[in-house]
Every structure is written in structure tokens, then in C-alpha cells.
Short mmCIF file of C-alpha atoms and ligand atoms in Angstrom, two decimals:
data_model
loop_
_atom_site.label_atom_id
_atom_site.label_comp_id
_atom_site.label_asym_id
_atom_site.label_seq_id
_atom_site.Cartn_x
_atom_site.Cartn_y
_atom_site.Cartn_z
CA MET A 20 -108.63 -8.47 39.23
CA LEU A 21 -108.24 -8.99 35.48
CA SER A 22 -106.31 -12.23 35.91
CA HIS A 23 -108.86 -13.44 38.43
CA ILE A 24 -111.72 -12.74 35.98
CA LYS A 25 -109.79 -14.45 33.18
CA GLU A 26 -109.16 -17.48 35.35
CA ILE A 27 -112.85 -17.89 36.28
CA ALA A 28 -113.85 -17.44 32.62
CA GLU A 29 -111.30 -20.07 31.48
CA ASN A 30 -112.65 -22.47 34.11
CA ILE A 31 -116.20 -22.13 32.86
CA ALA A 32 -115.22 -22.04 29.16
CA PRO A 33 -116.43 -25.63 28.42
CA ARG A 34 -119.74 -24.86 30.11
CA LEU A 35 -120.07 -21.65 28.07
CA ILE A 36 -119.57 -23.57 24.81
CA GLU A 37 -122.18 -26.07 25.97
CA ILE A 38 -124.63 -23.24 26.78
CA ARG A 39 -124.09 -21.56 23.44
CA ARG A 40 -124.56 -24.81 21.53
CA HIS A 41 -127.73 -25.58 23.45
CA LEU A 42 -129.12 -22.14 22.60
CA HIS A 43 -128.00 -22.51 19.00
CA SER A 44 -129.83 -25.81 18.51
CA HIS A 45 -132.99 -24.48 20.19
CA PRO A 46 -133.63 -21.14 18.46
CA GLU A 47 -136.93 -19.31 18.99
CA LEU A 48 -138.51 -16.48 17.02
CA SER A 49 -139.01 -12.94 18.32
CA GLY A 50 -141.56 -12.79 21.12
CA GLN A 51 -141.62 -16.58 21.50
CA GLU A 52 -138.44 -17.08 23.53
CA TYR A 53 -140.15 -19.20 26.21
CA GLN A 54 -137.63 -22.09 26.36
CA THR A 55 -134.67 -19.72 26.04
CA ALA A 56 -136.01 -17.54 28.85
CA ALA A 57 -136.61 -20.55 31.10
CA TYR A 58 -133.07 -21.77 30.40
CA VAL A 59 -131.56 -18.34 31.12
CA ALA A 60 -133.58 -18.06 34.34
CA GLY A 61 -132.33 -21.51 35.39
CA VAL A 62 -128.65 -20.68 34.86
CA THR A 63 -128.78 -17.25 36.52
CA SER A 64 -130.73 -18.43 39.56
CA SER A 65 -128.31 -21.33 40.04
CA TYR A 66 -125.60 -18.65 40.47
CA GLY A 67 -127.65 -16.88 43.13
CA LEU A 68 -128.89 -13.93 41.08
CA HIS A 69 -132.35 -12.53 41.79
CA VAL A 70 -134.36 -13.56 38.77
CA GLN A 71 -137.58 -12.15 37.38
CA GLU A 72 -139.23 -13.87 34.45
CA LEU A 73 -141.81 -12.67 31.92
CA VAL A 74 -140.45 -9.12 31.98
CA GLY A 75 -141.05 -7.47 28.59
CA LYS A 76 -143.26 -10.43 27.63
CA THR A 77 -140.63 -13.18 27.26
CA GLY A 78 -137.63 -11.39 28.76
CA VAL A 79 -135.64 -12.18 31.89
CA VAL A 80 -134.06 -9.80 34.39
CA ALA A 81 -131.37 -11.16 36.71
CA GLU A 82 -129.83 -8.96 39.38
CA LEU A 83 -126.49 -9.37 41.07
CA PRO A 84 -126.65 -7.27 44.24
CA GLY A 85 -123.70 -4.99 44.92
CA ALA A 86 -122.07 -4.01 48.20
CA GLN A 87 -123.94 -0.69 48.20
CA THR A 88 -127.61 -0.48 47.35
CA ASN A 89 -127.86 3.30 46.97
CA LEU A 90 -125.83 3.53 43.76
CA PRO A 91 -127.41 3.72 40.29
CA ILE A 92 -127.55 0.29 38.69
CA LEU A 93 -125.33 -0.95 35.86
CA ALA A 94 -127.41 -2.80 33.25
CA ILE A 95 -125.96 -5.38 30.86
CA ARG A 96 -128.25 -6.17 27.97
CA THR A 97 -128.14 -9.17 25.67
CA ASP A 98 -130.79 -10.27 23.17
CA MET A 99 -132.18 -13.81 22.82
CA ASP A 100 -134.23 -14.14 19.61
CA ALA A 101 -133.49 -16.00 16.38
CA LEU A 102 -134.55 -15.50 12.75
CA PRO A 103 -136.97 -17.19 10.34
CA ILE A 104 -134.09 -18.66 8.31
CA ALA A 105 -133.49 -22.35 7.50
CA GLU A 106 -129.99 -23.18 8.74
CA CYS A 107 -127.64 -24.56 6.06
CA THR A 108 -124.54 -25.36 8.11
CA GLU A 109 -123.05 -28.80 8.73
CA LEU A 110 -122.73 -28.18 12.47
CA GLU A 111 -123.55 -31.08 14.76
CA TYR A 112 -125.41 -28.62 16.97
CA ALA A 113 -127.31 -26.98 14.07
CA SER A 114 -130.88 -25.79 14.65
CA HIS A 115 -133.42 -28.43 15.67
CA GLN A 116 -136.24 -26.05 14.69
CA PRO A 117 -137.07 -26.20 10.99
CA GLY A 118 -136.91 -22.74 9.43
CA ILE A 119 -135.53 -21.02 12.52
CA MET A 120 -131.88 -20.14 13.03
CA HIS A 121 -129.61 -18.13 15.29
CA ALA A 122 -128.13 -16.35 12.27
CA CYS A 123 -127.44 -13.04 14.03
CA GLY A 124 -125.37 -14.40 16.90
CA HIS A 125 -127.93 -13.66 19.62
CA ASP A 126 -127.11 -17.13 21.02
CA VAL A 127 -123.57 -15.80 21.56
CA HIS A 128 -124.88 -12.57 23.11
CA THR A 129 -127.06 -14.51 25.57
CA THR A 130 -124.10 -16.76 26.42
CA VAL A 131 -121.88 -13.73 27.03
CA GLY A 132 -124.56 -12.21 29.29
CA LEU A 133 -124.82 -15.49 31.21
CA GLY A 134 -121.03 -15.91 31.33
CA ALA A 135 -120.48 -12.38 32.65
CA ALA A 136 -123.11 -13.04 35.35
CA MET A 137 -121.43 -16.36 36.24
CA VAL A 138 -118.00 -14.72 36.48
CA LEU A 139 -119.10 -11.66 38.45
CA ALA A 140 -121.13 -13.83 40.83
CA GLN A 141 -117.97 -15.82 41.65
CA LEU A 142 -115.77 -12.85 42.60
CA GLU A 143 -114.62 -12.98 46.20
CA LYS A 144 -115.75 -9.42 46.86
CA PRO A 145 -119.06 -8.22 45.43
CA LEU A 146 -119.03 -5.30 42.99
CA SER A 147 -119.71 -1.89 44.52
CA GLY A 148 -123.19 -1.54 43.06
CA THR A 149 -125.93 -3.73 41.65
CA THR A 150 -125.55 -5.17 38.17
CA ARG A 151 -128.78 -5.92 36.34
CA PHE A 152 -128.67 -8.40 33.47
CA LEU A 153 -131.36 -7.81 30.85
CA PHE A 154 -132.07 -10.81 28.63
CA GLN A 155 -134.20 -9.18 25.97
CA PRO A 156 -136.63 -10.80 23.54
CA ALA A 157 -137.64 -9.64 20.05
CA GLU A 158 -134.68 -7.53 18.98
CA GLU A 159 -135.10 -8.56 15.34
CA THR A 160 -138.59 -7.07 15.22
CA ALA A 161 -137.45 -3.94 17.14
CA GLN A 162 -140.09 -4.58 19.83
CA GLY A 163 -138.23 -6.19 22.72
CA ALA A 164 -136.43 -3.15 24.13
CA ARG A 165 -139.75 -1.24 24.18
CA TRP A 166 -141.43 -4.09 26.06
CA MET A 167 -138.61 -4.31 28.59
CA ILE A 168 -138.51 -0.54 29.17
CA LYS A 169 -142.30 -0.45 29.59
CA ASP A 170 -141.91 -3.05 32.35
CA GLY A 171 -139.50 -0.76 34.18
CA VAL A 172 -136.09 -2.38 33.58
CA MET A 173 -134.39 1.02 33.23
CA GLN A 174 -135.54 2.21 36.61
CA ASP A 175 -132.54 3.35 38.72
CA VAL A 176 -130.13 2.44 35.89
CA GLY A 177 -127.09 4.74 35.64
CA ALA A 178 -125.40 3.10 32.64
CA ILE A 179 -125.96 0.21 30.24
CA LEU A 180 -123.60 -2.03 28.29
CA GLY A 181 -124.31 -4.35 25.36
CA LEU A 182 -122.58 -6.21 22.57
CA HIS A 183 -123.13 -7.44 19.03
CA VAL A 184 -121.07 -9.98 17.12
CA LEU A 185 -119.35 -8.98 13.90
CA PRO A 186 -118.08 -11.57 11.38
CA THR A 187 -115.87 -9.08 9.53
CA ILE A 188 -113.42 -8.79 12.39
CA PRO A 189 -111.40 -11.82 13.52
CA GLY A 190 -112.62 -14.05 16.30
CA SER A 191 -111.45 -12.96 19.73
CA SER A 192 -111.07 -9.32 18.69
CA VAL A 193 -113.13 -6.51 20.14
CA GLY A 194 -114.47 -3.64 18.02
CA ILE A 195 -114.88 -0.22 19.61
CA ARG A 196 -116.78 2.64 18.05
CA TYR A 197 -116.90 6.15 19.46
CA GLY A 198 -120.11 7.98 18.51
CA ALA A 199 -122.86 6.54 16.31
CA LEU A 200 -122.77 2.77 15.97
CA THR A 201 -126.04 2.13 14.13
CA ALA A 202 -128.65 4.27 12.38
CA ALA A 203 -132.14 5.53 13.04
CA ALA A 204 -134.48 3.24 11.11
CA ASP A 205 -138.03 4.31 10.26
CA ASP A 206 -140.78 2.63 8.25
CA LEU A 207 -142.40 4.29 5.29
CA GLU A 208 -145.66 3.49 3.54
CA ILE A 209 -146.95 5.52 0.58
CA ILE A 210 -150.23 4.81 -1.18
CA ILE A 211 -150.79 6.51 -4.53
CA LEU A 212 -154.45 6.90 -5.39
CA GLY A 213 -155.32 7.43 -9.08
CA GLU A 214 -158.33 6.54 -11.13
CA SER A 215 -158.87 3.31 -13.01
CA GLY A 216 -159.58 3.17 -16.75
CA HIS A 217 -158.94 1.31 -20.01
CA GLY A 218 -155.28 0.66 -20.75
CA ALA A 219 -155.82 2.07 -24.24
CA ARG A 220 -157.32 5.34 -22.98
CA PRO A 221 -154.85 6.71 -20.40
CA HIS A 222 -156.05 10.30 -20.83
CA GLU A 223 -159.36 9.32 -19.22
CA ALA A 224 -157.69 7.82 -16.14
CA ILE A 225 -155.07 8.70 -13.52
CA ASP A 226 -152.33 6.10 -13.77
CA ALA A 227 -151.16 5.29 -10.24
CA ILE A 228 -148.34 3.02 -11.49
CA TRP A 229 -146.78 5.75 -13.62
CA ILE A 230 -147.05 8.23 -10.76
CA ALA A 231 -145.58 5.72 -8.28
CA ALA A 232 -142.61 5.26 -10.61
CA GLN A 233 -142.08 9.03 -10.62
CA VAL A 234 -142.40 9.22 -6.85
CA ILE A 235 -139.62 6.64 -6.42
CA THR A 236 -137.36 8.28 -8.99
CA THR A 237 -137.93 11.78 -7.64
CA LEU A 238 -137.26 10.68 -4.05
CA GLN A 239 -133.96 9.03 -5.03
CA GLN A 240 -132.84 12.00 -7.16
CA SER A 241 -133.87 14.53 -4.56
CA ILE A 242 -131.76 12.85 -1.87
CA SER A 243 -128.60 13.73 -3.78
CA ARG A 244 -129.59 17.41 -4.18
CA THR A 245 -131.36 18.30 -0.96
CA HIS A 246 -129.45 16.49 1.76
CA ASN A 247 -126.02 17.22 3.12
CA PRO A 248 -123.89 14.42 1.61
CA LEU A 249 -121.74 14.38 4.76
CA ARG A 250 -124.78 13.28 6.75
CA PRO A 251 -125.65 9.80 5.61
CA MET A 252 -129.16 8.70 4.89
CA VAL A 253 -130.65 6.01 2.73
CA LEU A 254 -134.19 5.43 1.54
CA THR A 255 -135.13 2.03 0.15
CA ILE A 256 -138.50 1.09 -1.28
CA GLY A 257 -138.43 -2.65 -0.76
CA GLN A 258 -141.97 -3.55 -1.72
CA ILE A 259 -144.38 -2.31 -4.37
CA SER A 260 -147.83 -3.57 -5.22
CA GLY A 261 -150.69 -2.41 -7.44
CA GLY A 262 -152.65 -3.12 -10.58
CA ARG A 263 -154.88 -6.02 -11.56
CA ALA A 264 -154.61 -6.63 -15.31
CA PRO A 265 -152.30 -5.71 -18.21
CA ASN A 266 -154.99 -3.63 -19.93
CA VAL A 267 -156.44 -1.88 -16.88
CA ILE A 268 -154.94 1.31 -15.51
CA ALA A 269 -154.18 0.89 -11.80
CA ASP A 270 -155.98 3.18 -9.41
CA ARG A 271 -153.90 2.27 -6.34
CA VAL A 272 -150.23 1.50 -5.74
CA LYS A 273 -148.65 0.83 -2.40
CA LEU A 274 -144.94 1.47 -1.76
CA ILE A 275 -143.32 0.18 1.40
CA GLY A 276 -139.82 1.03 2.46
CA THR A 277 -137.25 1.80 5.13
CA VAL A 278 -135.48 5.09 5.83
CA ARG A 279 -132.10 5.20 7.62
CA SER A 280 -130.19 8.20 8.92
CA LEU A 281 -127.51 9.01 11.48
CA HIS A 282 -127.93 12.66 12.48
CA PRO A 283 -130.89 13.72 14.59
CA GLU A 284 -131.57 16.78 12.38
CA THR A 285 -131.72 14.62 9.27
CA SER A 286 -133.96 12.16 11.03
CA GLU A 287 -136.20 15.00 12.19
CA ALA A 288 -136.54 16.46 8.70
CA LEU A 289 -137.30 13.23 6.86
CA PRO A 290 -141.12 12.89 7.13
CA ASN A 291 -141.78 16.45 5.86
CA TRP A 292 -139.26 16.14 3.07
CA ILE A 293 -140.79 12.86 1.85
CA GLU A 294 -144.29 14.28 2.00
CA ARG A 295 -143.27 17.37 -0.01
CA ILE A 296 -141.84 15.19 -2.78
CA VAL A 297 -144.85 12.87 -2.89
CA ALA A 298 -147.27 15.82 -2.95
CA SER A 299 -145.31 17.63 -5.65
CA VAL A 300 -145.43 14.57 -7.91
CA CYS A 301 -149.08 13.71 -7.30
CA GLN A 302 -150.59 17.17 -7.54
CA PRO A 303 -150.05 18.05 -11.23
CA HIS A 304 -151.61 14.71 -12.21
CA ASN A 305 -154.61 15.00 -9.90
CA ALA A 306 -153.57 11.93 -7.93
CA LYS A 307 -154.08 11.65 -4.20
CA TYR A 308 -151.85 9.94 -1.70
CA GLU A 309 -151.71 8.59 1.81
CA LEU A 310 -148.45 8.63 3.69
CA ILE A 311 -147.64 6.75 6.86
CA TYR A 312 -144.28 7.45 8.50
CA ARG A 313 -143.51 5.29 11.51
CA ARG A 314 -140.59 6.14 13.76
CA GLY A 315 -138.55 3.04 14.52
CA THR A 316 -135.38 2.87 16.56
CA PRO A 317 -133.23 6.00 16.94
CA THR A 318 -129.50 6.26 16.21
CA LEU A 319 -127.37 4.29 18.66
CA GLN A 320 -124.91 6.83 20.11
CA ASN A 321 -122.20 5.30 22.26
CA ASP A 322 -121.44 7.38 25.34
CA PRO A 323 -117.82 8.67 25.18
CA SER A 324 -116.78 7.89 28.77
CA LEU A 325 -118.36 4.42 28.80
CA THR A 326 -116.74 3.73 25.42
CA GLN A 327 -113.41 4.66 26.95
CA ILE A 328 -113.98 2.33 29.91
CA VAL A 329 -114.74 -0.59 27.57
CA GLU A 330 -111.85 0.26 25.25
CA LEU A 331 -109.35 0.42 28.13
CA ALA A 332 -110.74 -2.77 29.70
CA ALA A 333 -110.50 -4.65 26.37
CA THR A 334 -107.01 -3.30 25.65
CA GLU A 335 -105.77 -4.28 29.09
CA ALA A 336 -107.30 -7.73 28.67
CA TRP A 337 -106.23 -8.52 25.09
CA GLY A 338 -103.63 -5.97 23.99
CA ARG A 339 -103.92 -3.31 21.28
CA ASP A 340 -103.72 -5.88 18.47
CA ARG A 341 -107.02 -7.42 19.44
CA VAL A 342 -108.90 -4.16 19.91
CA GLN A 343 -110.00 -2.48 16.71
CA LEU A 344 -111.38 1.01 16.48
CA ILE A 345 -114.36 0.95 14.12
CA HIS A 346 -114.19 4.00 11.88
CA GLU A 347 -117.55 3.78 10.16
CA PRO A 348 -121.03 3.45 11.63
CA SER A 349 -123.51 0.97 10.22
CA LEU A 350 -126.83 1.97 8.70
CA GLY A 351 -128.30 -1.14 10.25
CA ALA A 352 -130.60 -0.73 13.25
CA GLU A 353 -130.41 -1.96 16.83
CA ASP A 354 -133.09 -1.42 19.47
CA PHE A 355 -130.39 -1.10 22.16
CA SER A 356 -130.64 2.60 21.18
CA LEU A 357 -134.00 2.83 22.97
CA TYR A 358 -132.38 2.12 26.35
CA LEU A 359 -130.07 5.07 25.69
CA GLU A 360 -133.05 7.40 25.93
CA HIS A 361 -133.02 6.50 29.65
CA ALA A 362 -129.31 6.18 30.50
CA PRO A 363 -125.94 6.54 28.77
CA GLY A 364 -124.74 3.30 27.21
CA MET A 365 -122.16 1.56 25.11
CA MET A 366 -122.38 -1.35 22.70
CA PHE A 367 -119.16 -3.03 21.61
CA ARG A 368 -118.58 -5.42 18.74
CA LEU A 369 -117.29 -8.91 19.32
CA GLY A 370 -115.24 -10.34 16.45
CA ILE A 371 -116.34 -13.86 15.49
CA GLY A 372 -114.59 -14.25 12.13
CA PHE A 373 -112.47 -17.25 11.12
CA GLN A 374 -108.98 -16.59 9.73
CA ASP A 375 -108.74 -19.74 7.60
CA ARG A 376 -112.13 -19.97 5.88
CA PRO A 377 -114.83 -17.74 4.41
CA ASN A 378 -117.04 -15.82 6.79
CA TYR A 379 -120.73 -15.55 5.97
CA PRO A 380 -122.54 -12.33 6.89
CA LEU A 381 -125.14 -11.95 9.64
CA HIS A 382 -128.59 -13.28 8.62
CA HIS A 383 -127.04 -15.77 6.16
CA PRO A 384 -128.17 -19.44 6.30
CA GLN A 385 -124.51 -20.53 6.48
CA PHE A 386 -123.55 -18.01 9.16
CA GLU A 387 -121.13 -19.51 11.69
CA VAL A 388 -119.37 -18.27 14.79
CA ASN A 389 -115.75 -18.70 15.84
CA GLU A 390 -116.46 -19.92 19.35
CA ALA A 391 -113.09 -18.72 20.65
CA ALA A 392 -114.85 -15.36 20.81
CA ILE A 393 -117.12 -16.42 23.66
CA VAL A 394 -114.53 -16.24 26.43
CA THR A 395 -113.28 -12.96 24.92
CA GLY A 396 -116.81 -11.55 25.13
CA VAL A 397 -117.36 -12.78 28.68
CA VAL A 398 -114.05 -11.43 30.01
CA THR A 399 -114.47 -8.11 28.19
CA MET A 400 -117.99 -7.63 29.55
CA ALA A 401 -117.18 -8.75 33.09
CA TYR A 402 -113.97 -6.73 33.32
CA ALA A 403 -115.61 -3.64 31.77
CA ALA A 404 -118.33 -3.93 34.44
CA TRP A 405 -115.69 -4.18 37.16
CA CYS A 406 -113.82 -1.14 35.72
CA TYR A 407 -117.10 0.76 35.55
CA TRP A 408 -117.75 0.20 39.25
CA ARG A 409 -114.16 1.08 40.13
CA GLN A 410 -114.62 4.42 38.33
CA VAL A 411 -118.01 5.10 39.95
CA ILE A 412 -116.70 4.78 43.47
CA SER A 413 -113.35 6.50 42.87
NI1 NI B 15 -128.61 -8.94 15.80
#
């Protein structure tokens, strides 16, 4: 079966490159993937899949029916959105949309999703159960998975697979991570409320800027003393605003930040801990505060048995040398984790690095992809799906 899958993928390789380049030159922002969705719907329906458009706002669901209809469905999720970045590559197929770029490789993900559908649709014998391809919008704004789930895409799903490109591993390699792949990411907003006054008479005012500075410092110091250092977390205040004039004491300062953690207990404890610190700094100075803590995406925990299926499939396909075990999780976020609240899942990394030139990171205006990775991604995904079904019916 593996050689058959490889052969089909090799046959469609030029078409896959063409698809990826088309997507790359026509990037669309989160929630606006209308052209991309129409294109994806066109390709999948031409291969006979049952296609539903406008799922999760601008998402597409394409189903490949299996031999048996009573088995839980295998979902394969890829994301479609691009970023508000002006592309600075010399590529002939660089973005045609000013200020918008596929700088996170979602064009590759979509191509791999399409390629896997094209390959699996061409097998002589259908897979045992139904495979549902989810082409998700708005991953970058952490909204798309929620929209898709709300529209019922996880109904009857028994397992879900996904992928994300990684420039730090060589093109055509596959990265496998057991356990947590990405972090829980929450949004934090703190407003310090003081009292305005003359800059020369601080004792008659409550200086919200001075208190905000203490809040930030105390939060960062407290992390090192109150959290288990073996359980990673990071708090970043990325935006601060307040004050109107050099000689007027500010009565209001707003701090906006992001909080990342890996362990559920840490994640659980964060809002109370932050509030305690903010309250303990504000109180002695008679300042008030408002605190808004918004839960974002949870930690992405790869399911052990699905991870093993993908690892074995990739190793059989490419050999040990091209399969890397990833030893450290990332504190980045990925809304694929939301699907895992409904079914076990696994996201693998697809290496897209070049060996002979510098590799720019994700979200960089010069980010480029080693396109040799596309067939690797397609074969890995398609063969992992086949191995999954073999295991389900055995
Ligand atoms: Ni991404």
C-alpha cells in the first residue's frame, strides 16, 4: 500500500506544486478565505468528495466515504489563512495581495490536505471508514476551530490528524512529538486606576504609571518564586498605554499581554495568581484595578497511540533518518487543540528547511518553503490515515 500511495503522490507532484503556488500568490486574511475556500471546494469535488462550503464561516468540509458507514470518522484538518505581512521574497509566485502573505505555511498545509484527499480518493479499494477533510479558516486569530466545531464538524469523529510546517528541521523530514506540542495561550488585560494630579505634587495623587510599573515587575519576579520551574509558563505584557502629559500624573494605565503554560494545573491557577499580585500591589497605594482574563486555546496534547501510528507510518515511508523526535514543546499556540476536546488527535511537524541557505522563521517577510516537503507531507498524511484505518478494523 505504501508504494502505491507514493506512486500516486509522485504522479500528482507537479499538480501539487501548482496548487501550492496558486494558494501562495493568492493569500487571504483570517475569516476572509473566500477564494481559497472556493478553490479547495473545486479541487475536492473534482475528485468526487462530498463537499460542504461555508462551514465555520469560510471553511470547507470534504468527505471521502469509506467502505463502512458505521465507524467513527477520521478527520484531517488543515488551515487556510494568511497573515498581514508584506512579502519580501523574490519568488515568481510571491503574493499578489499587497500586505498579505502566507508566512506561516498554511498554503502548504492546505495543499497537503488536498493532496492527501487526491491520493486517498484514487486508491483502488476505499478506506474502511469515512475520512473527513476539514479546511479551516482563521487559525491565526484562534477563531476558526471554534467556528468549525460550532458548525458540527466534530460530530461522529473518532480521531483527528493535522500538521504544521517547521523551518528548523530539514525539508522532507517529519517531526514527531509525544505529549504537549504547543501551549495554552490566554489573553490578559489589566487596567490600573489611580487619581490624576499635578506632576509636582505626587502626594496628592495616585500615580497609575508608577503602580503599573510595580505590577509588571512584581508579576515577573513572582513567577520565579511561586511557580514550579519544571512546569513552564511565560507571561508577556506586550502593550502598555496611559498618561496624557509630562507634568500630569496618570490616572489610568492599561496593560495588555499574553500568558502561556503547558500543564493544566498551572493554566487553572493563573487567573487567581495574577489577580492576587495585582491586588497586593494596588491596595497599599489606594489604587483600583480591573482585570480581564480571557481563556484562549488550551495545550495541544498529542494522543500517544495516534502519535505512534504517525511515527511508524513516517518511519516506514522515509526511514529513521527523516523522522525526528521533537524533545521540547513550543510555547506557541495552535487552535487544533480545541478539536482535541472532542476527539483524540495528533499534529505532526513537516520539515521545510533548506540545507544550503538560511531559513527564515515562521511569520517572517522572507519566509520560504522547501517545496520538496509537499510530497513528504501528502504521503505521510495519506499513509498515516491508511494505517489508522487498518488499526481500527484489526
Ligand atoms: Ni501557523
